[in-house]
Coordinates of C-alpha atoms and ligand atoms in Angstrom, one line a residue:
X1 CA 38.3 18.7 25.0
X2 CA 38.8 18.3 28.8
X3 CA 40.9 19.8 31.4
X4 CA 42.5 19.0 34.7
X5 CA 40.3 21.2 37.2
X6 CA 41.4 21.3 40.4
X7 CA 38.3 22.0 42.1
X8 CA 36.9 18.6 41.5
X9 CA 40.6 16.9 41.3
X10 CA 40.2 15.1 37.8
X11 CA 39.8 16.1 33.8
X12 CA 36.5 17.8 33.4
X13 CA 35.3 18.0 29.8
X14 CA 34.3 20.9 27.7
X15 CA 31.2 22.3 26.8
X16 CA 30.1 20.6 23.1
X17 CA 31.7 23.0 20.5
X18 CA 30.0 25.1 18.7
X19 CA 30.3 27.1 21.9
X20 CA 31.4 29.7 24.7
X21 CA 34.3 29.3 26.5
X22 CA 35.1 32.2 28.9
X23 CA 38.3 32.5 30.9
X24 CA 39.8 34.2 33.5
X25 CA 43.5 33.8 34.3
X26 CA 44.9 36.3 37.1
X27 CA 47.0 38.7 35.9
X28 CA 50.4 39.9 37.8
X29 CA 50.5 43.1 40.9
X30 CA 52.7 45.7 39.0
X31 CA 55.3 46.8 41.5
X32 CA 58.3 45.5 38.9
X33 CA 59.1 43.9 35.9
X34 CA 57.4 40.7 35.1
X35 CA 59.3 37.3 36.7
X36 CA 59.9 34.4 33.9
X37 CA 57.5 32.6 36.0
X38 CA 54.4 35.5 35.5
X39 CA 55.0 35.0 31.8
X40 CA 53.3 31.0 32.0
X41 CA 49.8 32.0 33.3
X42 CA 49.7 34.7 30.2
X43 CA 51.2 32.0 27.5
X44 CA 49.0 29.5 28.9
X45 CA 45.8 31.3 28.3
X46 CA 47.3 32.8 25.2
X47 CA 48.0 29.0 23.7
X48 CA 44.4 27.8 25.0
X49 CA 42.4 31.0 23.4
X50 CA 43.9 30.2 20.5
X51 CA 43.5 25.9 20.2
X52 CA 39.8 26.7 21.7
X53 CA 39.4 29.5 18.7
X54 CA 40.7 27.4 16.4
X55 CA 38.8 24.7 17.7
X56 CA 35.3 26.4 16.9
X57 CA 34.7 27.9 20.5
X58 CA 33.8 31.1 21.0
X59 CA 36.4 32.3 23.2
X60 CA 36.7 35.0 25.7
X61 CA 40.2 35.7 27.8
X62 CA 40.1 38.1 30.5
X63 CA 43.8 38.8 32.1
X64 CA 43.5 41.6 34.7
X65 CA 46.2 43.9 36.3
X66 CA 46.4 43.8 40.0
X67 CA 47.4 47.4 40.5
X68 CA 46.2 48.3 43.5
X69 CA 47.9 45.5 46.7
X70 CA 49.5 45.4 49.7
X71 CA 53.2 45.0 47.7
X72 CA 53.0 47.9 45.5
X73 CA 52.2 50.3 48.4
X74 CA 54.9 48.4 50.0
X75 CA 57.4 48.9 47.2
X76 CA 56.3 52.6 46.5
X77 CA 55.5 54.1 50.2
X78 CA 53.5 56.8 49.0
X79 CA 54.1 56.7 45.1
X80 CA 52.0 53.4 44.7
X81 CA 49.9 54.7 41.8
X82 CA 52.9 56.0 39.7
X83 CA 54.7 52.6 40.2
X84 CA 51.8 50.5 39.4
X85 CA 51.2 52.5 36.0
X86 CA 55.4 51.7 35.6
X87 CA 55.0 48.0 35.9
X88 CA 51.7 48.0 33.6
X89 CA 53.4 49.3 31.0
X90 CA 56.5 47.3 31.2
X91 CA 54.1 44.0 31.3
X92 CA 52.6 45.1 28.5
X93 CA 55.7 45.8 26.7
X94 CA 57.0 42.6 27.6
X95 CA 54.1 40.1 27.1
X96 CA 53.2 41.8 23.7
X97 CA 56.8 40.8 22.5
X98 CA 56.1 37.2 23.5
X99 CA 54.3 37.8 20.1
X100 CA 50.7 36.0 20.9
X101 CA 48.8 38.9 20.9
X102 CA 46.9 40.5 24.2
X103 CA 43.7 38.8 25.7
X104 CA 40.6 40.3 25.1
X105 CA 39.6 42.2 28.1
X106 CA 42.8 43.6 30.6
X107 CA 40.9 45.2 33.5
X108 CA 42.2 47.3 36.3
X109 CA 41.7 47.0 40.0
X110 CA 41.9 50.9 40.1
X111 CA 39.0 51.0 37.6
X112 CA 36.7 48.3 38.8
X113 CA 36.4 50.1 42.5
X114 CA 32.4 51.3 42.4
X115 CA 31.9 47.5 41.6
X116 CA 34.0 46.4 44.0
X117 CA 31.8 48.3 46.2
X118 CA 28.7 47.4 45.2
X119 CA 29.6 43.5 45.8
X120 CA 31.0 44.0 49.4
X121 CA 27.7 45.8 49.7
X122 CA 25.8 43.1 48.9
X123 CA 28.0 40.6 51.3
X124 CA 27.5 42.7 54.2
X125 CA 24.1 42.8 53.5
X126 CA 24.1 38.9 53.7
X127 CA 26.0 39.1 56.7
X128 CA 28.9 36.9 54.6
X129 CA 30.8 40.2 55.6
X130 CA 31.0 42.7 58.3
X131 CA 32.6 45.8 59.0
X132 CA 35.2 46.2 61.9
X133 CA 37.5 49.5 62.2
X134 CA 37.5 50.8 58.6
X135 CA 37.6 47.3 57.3
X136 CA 35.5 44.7 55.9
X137 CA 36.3 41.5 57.0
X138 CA 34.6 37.8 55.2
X139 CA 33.2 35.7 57.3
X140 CA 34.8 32.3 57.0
X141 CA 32.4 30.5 59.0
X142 CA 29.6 31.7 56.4
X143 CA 30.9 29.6 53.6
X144 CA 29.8 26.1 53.6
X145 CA 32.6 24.7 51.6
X146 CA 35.3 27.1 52.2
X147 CA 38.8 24.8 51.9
X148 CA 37.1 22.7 48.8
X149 CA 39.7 24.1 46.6
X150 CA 42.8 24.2 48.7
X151 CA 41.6 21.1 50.3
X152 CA 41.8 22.4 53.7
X153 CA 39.4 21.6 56.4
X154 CA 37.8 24.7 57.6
X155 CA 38.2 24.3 60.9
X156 CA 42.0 24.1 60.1
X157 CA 42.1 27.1 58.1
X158 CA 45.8 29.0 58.2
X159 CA 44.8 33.0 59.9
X160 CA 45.2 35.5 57.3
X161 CA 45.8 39.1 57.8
X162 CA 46.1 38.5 61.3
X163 CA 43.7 41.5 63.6
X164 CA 42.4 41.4 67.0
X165 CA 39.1 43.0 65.4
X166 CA 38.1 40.5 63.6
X167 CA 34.9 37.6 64.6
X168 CA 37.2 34.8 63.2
X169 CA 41.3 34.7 62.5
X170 CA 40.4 32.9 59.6
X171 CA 38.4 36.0 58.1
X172 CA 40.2 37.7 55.5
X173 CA 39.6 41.5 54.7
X174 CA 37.3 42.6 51.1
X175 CA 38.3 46.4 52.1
X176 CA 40.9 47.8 54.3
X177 CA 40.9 51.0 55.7
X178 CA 43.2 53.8 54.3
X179 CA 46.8 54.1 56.1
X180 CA 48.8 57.3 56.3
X181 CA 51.6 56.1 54.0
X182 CA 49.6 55.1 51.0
X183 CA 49.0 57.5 48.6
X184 CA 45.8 56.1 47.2
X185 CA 42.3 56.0 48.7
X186 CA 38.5 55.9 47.8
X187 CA 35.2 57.0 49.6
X188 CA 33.1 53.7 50.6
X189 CA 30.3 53.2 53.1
X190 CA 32.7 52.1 55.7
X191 CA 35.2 55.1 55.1
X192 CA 38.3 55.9 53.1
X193 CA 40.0 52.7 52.0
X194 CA 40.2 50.5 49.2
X195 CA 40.2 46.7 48.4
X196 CA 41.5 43.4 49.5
X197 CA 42.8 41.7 46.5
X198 CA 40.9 38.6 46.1
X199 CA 38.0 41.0 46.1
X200 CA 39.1 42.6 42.9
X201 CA 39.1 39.4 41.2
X202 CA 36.1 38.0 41.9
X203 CA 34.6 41.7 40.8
X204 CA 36.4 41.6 37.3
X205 CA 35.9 38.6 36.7
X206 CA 32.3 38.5 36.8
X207 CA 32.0 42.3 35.3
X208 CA 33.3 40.9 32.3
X209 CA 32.2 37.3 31.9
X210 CA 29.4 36.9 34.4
X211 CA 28.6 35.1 37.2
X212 CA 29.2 31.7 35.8
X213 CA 32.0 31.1 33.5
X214 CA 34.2 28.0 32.1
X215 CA 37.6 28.3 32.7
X216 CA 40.0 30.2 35.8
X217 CA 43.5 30.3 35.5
X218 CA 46.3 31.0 37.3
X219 CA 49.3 30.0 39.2
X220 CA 49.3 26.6 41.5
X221 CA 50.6 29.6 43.9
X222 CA 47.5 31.3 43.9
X223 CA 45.0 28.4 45.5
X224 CA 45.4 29.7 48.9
X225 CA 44.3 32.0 49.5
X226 CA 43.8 33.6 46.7
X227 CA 41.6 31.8 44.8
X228 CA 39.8 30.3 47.5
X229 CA 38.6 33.2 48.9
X230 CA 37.9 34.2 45.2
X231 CA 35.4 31.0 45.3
X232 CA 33.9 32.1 48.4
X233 CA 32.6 35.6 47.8
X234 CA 31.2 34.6 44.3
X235 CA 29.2 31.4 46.3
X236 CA 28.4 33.6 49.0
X237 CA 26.2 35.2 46.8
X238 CA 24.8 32.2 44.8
X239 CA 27.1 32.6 42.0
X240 CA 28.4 29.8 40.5
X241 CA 31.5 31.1 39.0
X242 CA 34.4 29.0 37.5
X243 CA 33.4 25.5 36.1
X244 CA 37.1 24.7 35.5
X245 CA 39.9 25.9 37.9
X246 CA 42.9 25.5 35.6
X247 CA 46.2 26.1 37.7
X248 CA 49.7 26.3 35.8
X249 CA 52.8 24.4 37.7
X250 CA 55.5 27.1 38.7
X251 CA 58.5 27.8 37.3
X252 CA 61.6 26.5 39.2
X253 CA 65.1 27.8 38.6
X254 CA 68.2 25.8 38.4
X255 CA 70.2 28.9 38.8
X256 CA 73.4 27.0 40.0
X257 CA 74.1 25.9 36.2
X258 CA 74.0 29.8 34.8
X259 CA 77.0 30.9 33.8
X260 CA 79.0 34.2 36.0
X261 CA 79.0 36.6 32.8
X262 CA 74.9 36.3 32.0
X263 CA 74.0 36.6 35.9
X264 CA 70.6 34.9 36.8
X265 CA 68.2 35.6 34.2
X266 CA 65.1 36.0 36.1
X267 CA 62.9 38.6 34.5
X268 CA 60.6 37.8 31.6
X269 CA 62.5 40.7 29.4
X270 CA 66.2 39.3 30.2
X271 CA 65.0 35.9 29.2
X272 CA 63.4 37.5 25.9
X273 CA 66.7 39.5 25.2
X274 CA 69.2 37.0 25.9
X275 CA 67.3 33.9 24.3
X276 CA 64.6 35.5 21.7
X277 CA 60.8 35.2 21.8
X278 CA 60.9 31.8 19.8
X279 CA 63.6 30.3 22.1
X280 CA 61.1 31.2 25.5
X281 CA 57.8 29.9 23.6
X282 CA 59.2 26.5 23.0
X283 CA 60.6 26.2 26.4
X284 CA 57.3 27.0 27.6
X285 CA 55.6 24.6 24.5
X286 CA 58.4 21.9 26.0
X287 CA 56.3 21.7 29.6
X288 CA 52.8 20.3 30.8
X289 CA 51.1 23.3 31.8
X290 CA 50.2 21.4 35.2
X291 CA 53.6 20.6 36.3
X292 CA 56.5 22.5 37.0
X293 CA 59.0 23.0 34.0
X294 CA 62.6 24.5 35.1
X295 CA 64.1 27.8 33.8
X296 CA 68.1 27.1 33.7
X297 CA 71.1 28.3 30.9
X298 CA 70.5 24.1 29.6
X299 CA 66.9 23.8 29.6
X300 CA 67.1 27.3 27.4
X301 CA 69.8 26.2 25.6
X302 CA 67.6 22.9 25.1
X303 CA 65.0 24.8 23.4
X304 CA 66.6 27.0 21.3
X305 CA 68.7 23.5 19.5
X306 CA 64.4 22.8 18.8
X307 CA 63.5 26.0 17.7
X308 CA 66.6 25.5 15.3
X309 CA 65.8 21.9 14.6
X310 CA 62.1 23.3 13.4
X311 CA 63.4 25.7 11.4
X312 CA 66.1 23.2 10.0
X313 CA 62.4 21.4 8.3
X314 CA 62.1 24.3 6.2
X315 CA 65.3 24.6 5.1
X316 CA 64.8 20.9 3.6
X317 CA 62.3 20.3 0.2
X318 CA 59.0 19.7 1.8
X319 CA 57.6 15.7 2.2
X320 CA 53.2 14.9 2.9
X321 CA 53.1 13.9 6.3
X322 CA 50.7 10.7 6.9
X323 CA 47.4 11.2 7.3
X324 CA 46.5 11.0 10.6
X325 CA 49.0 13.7 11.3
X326 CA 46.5 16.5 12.0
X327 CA 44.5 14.8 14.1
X328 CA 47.1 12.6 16.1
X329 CA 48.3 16.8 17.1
X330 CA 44.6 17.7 17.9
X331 CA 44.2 14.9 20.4
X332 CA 47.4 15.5 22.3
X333 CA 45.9 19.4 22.8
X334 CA 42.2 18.2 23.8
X335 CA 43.9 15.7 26.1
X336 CA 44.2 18.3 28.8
X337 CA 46.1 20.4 26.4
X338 CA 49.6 18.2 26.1
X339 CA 52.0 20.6 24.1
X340 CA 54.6 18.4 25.1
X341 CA 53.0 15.8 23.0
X342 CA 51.7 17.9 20.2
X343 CA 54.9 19.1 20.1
X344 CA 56.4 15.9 19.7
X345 CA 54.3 15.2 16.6
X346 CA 55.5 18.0 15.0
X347 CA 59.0 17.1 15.4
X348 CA 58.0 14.2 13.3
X349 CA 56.9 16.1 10.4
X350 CA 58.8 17.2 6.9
X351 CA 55.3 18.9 5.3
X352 CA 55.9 22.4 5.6
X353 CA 52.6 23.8 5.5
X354 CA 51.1 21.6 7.5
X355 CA 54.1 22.6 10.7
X356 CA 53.4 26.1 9.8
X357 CA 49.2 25.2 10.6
X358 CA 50.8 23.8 13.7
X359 CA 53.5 25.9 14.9
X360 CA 50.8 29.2 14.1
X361 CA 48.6 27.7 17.1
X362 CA 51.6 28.8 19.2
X363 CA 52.5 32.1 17.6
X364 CA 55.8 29.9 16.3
X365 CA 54.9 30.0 12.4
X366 CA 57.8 32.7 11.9
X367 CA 60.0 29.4 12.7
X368 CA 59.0 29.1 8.9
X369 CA 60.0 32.5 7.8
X370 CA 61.8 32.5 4.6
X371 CA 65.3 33.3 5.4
X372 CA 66.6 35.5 2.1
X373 CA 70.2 36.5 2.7
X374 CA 71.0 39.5 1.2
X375 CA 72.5 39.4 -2.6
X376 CA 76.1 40.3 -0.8
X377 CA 75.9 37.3 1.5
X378 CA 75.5 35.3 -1.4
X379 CA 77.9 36.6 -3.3
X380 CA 80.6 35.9 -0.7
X381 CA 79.2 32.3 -0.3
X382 CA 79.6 32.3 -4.2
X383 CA 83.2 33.1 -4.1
X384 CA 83.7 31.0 -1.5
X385 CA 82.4 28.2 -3.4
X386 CA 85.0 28.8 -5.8
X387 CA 87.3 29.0 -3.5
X388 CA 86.9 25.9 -2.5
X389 CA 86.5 24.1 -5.6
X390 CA 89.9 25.2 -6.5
X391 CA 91.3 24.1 -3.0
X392 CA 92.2 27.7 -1.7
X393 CA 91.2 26.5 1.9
X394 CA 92.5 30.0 3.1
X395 CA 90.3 31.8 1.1
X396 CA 87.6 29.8 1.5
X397 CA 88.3 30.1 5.7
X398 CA 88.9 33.6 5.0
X399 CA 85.3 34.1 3.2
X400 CA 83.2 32.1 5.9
X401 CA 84.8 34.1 8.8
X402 CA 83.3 37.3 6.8
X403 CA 79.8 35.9 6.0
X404 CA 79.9 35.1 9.7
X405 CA 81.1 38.4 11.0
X406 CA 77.8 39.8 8.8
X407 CA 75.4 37.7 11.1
X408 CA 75.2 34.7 8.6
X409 CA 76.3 30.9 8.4
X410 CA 76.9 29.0 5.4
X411 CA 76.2 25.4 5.5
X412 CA 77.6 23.0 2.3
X413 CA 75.9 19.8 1.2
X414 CA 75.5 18.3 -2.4
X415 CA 78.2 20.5 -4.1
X416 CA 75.4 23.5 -2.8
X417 CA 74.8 26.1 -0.1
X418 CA 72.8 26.9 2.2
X419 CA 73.0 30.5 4.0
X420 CA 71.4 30.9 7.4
X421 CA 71.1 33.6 9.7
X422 CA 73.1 32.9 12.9
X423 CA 71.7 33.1 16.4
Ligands
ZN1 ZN1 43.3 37.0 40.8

């Protein structure tokens, strides 16, 4: 299988299967509920962890929660901590009813910050860092290919955290001193303070998967500078780290097309409410993970007709698909994982259990769910049938407007019927 790595700007293969494949993909700051957009990063590395599984790798996926950042103490003057334990539980509330499970590892920030330490330590002590004021700063100019992944020069670097103590304006601070207004703080060698986020990364990161590892994920948002400062302290320190640097295209919103009465959907938990968990996975399934995909009422709308239209094949008898069909799936997903492809060949196929093989890589085999309607639904469809045969068309009418009102849909063909929940 390969991958497009952005690092090296072109599809980088796999190790050979039987083997490990460890990821990392950045997980969001919790200062408020999850953006549609934070949900791709966690569904991407869901979907992969499960192909790579499935695959015969031994897979690893490490997600982490950014809880301690600049915008939460902004958000929260002086509450930060209480806030960021908020938003952690509303991610997890509203990734785990994506219905994919949770990665294997979630770290903290808040509980990584003796290692977080330790590494800075070890920076300074390499002169890759120095303190200045309460702060540690990273020194740019010590990184031989600092911009490699951004593709900047480094002499043309953009000044981060602009302040007049620092050797460099391109230095970027690993630990910042503590500040009157935020309510949380920890003892270090250089004072009170706590860490610079792309510091925490790096930390988790290699705390849980080591200092070389396959895959990092993330947003196309977060190459500069978060990631490449990321890249920097782990080679400032000989560590290889990420092999692959997998970024996800951002989510764009067409929010001129959604409607007055449903307001912008913009959260990860309105778009779960208003269009169902199946509905957002096959929007997402619909989307190269490398390019943008756009979140609008139509696009939605768009993928719950497919969810439908997948469900529709198990409604019908069951037909062998060809028998390439497995594998013609398998080489759209180790073709830098196309699930607009893969998904493609499953909208070919009539053979029940092998969709429900397919849709399961996805967490979409409930799109196969037998439907039972309850013996009341079917007894109204019954009489309605009767109804109809004896050409009481207002009884019949009368009938499907109460099966309906119940939450179901009846559907004729072949003197026969077909109930069907309604969504
Ligand atoms: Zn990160």
């Amino acid at each position: 299988m390969r991958l497009s790595d952005t690092l090296t700007r072109s599809l980088v293969e796999l190790p050979a299967k039987p083997g490990l494949v460890r990821m990392y993909f950045c997980g969001p700051t919790v200062y408020a509920r999850a953006h549609i957009g934070n949900a791709r990063p966690f569904v991407v590395g869901m979907w992969m962890r499960s192909w790579l599984g499935r695959s015969g790798y031994d897979v690893t996926l490490v997600h982490n929660i950014t809880d301690v950042n600049d915008k939460i103490y902004e958000a929260a003057p002086g509450a930060s901590a209480e806030l960021a334990e908020r938003a952690t539980a509303w991610y997890l509330t509203d990734v785990g009813d994506l219905g994919l499970g949770l990665p294997d590892a979630m770290p903290k920030a808040s509980e990584s910050i003796p290692q977080i330490v330790a590494f800075i330590k070890q920076l300074v002590a390499r002169d890759a860092a120095y303190p200045a004021g309460g702060d540690v700063y990273f020194r740019v100019a010590s990184s031989a290919g600092y911009g490699c992944l951004s593709g900047q020069r480094p002499d043309e670097v953009e000044e981060q955290e602009p302040n007049p103590l620092k050797d460099d304006p391109r230095d970027f601070a690993l630990w910042k001193a503590h500040k009157p207004d935020e309510d949380t703080a920890w003892e270090s060698p250089w004072g009170r303070g706590r860490p610079g986020w792309h510091i925490e990364c790096s930390v988790m990161a290699e705390e849980l998967l080591g200092e070389s590892f396959e895959i990092h994920g993330g947003g196309l948002d977060l190459v500069f500078p978060h990631h490449e400062n990321e890249l920097a302290q782990s080679r400032a320190l000989g560590h290889p780290f990420a092999h692959i640097w997998a970024h996800n295209g951002l989510v764009r919103f067409t929010g001129e097309k959604m409607s007055k009465s449903l307001g912008n959907v913009t959260t990860l938990r309105e778009a779960l409410d208003e269009w169902g968990r199946e509905a957002v996975l096959v929007f997402f399934l619909g989307g190269h993970w490398r390019k943008p995909i756009d979140f609008s009422e139509v696009t939605m709308a768009q993928a719950a007709a497919q969810a439908e239209g997948l469900r529709d094949v198990f409604r019908a008898p069951s037909h062998p698909a060809a028998p390439d069909a497995w594998s013609r799936f398998e080489r759209a997903l180790d073709d830098d994982f196309n699930t607009p492809g893969a998904l493609a060949v499953m909208h070919e196929w009539r053979d029940h259990e092998l969709l429900t093989r397919a849709l399961a890589v996805f967490g979409l085999d409930s799109l196969g769910a037998s439907e039972q309607a309850p013996a009341e639904m079917v007894e109204l469809a019954e009489r309605r049938r009767e109804a109809r045969a004896r050409r009481d068309f207002e009884e019949s009418d009368r009938l499907r407007a109460e099966i309906e009102a119940a939450g179901w849909e009846v559907r004729d063909g072949g003197g026969d019927f077909t109930l069907v929940p309604r969504r």
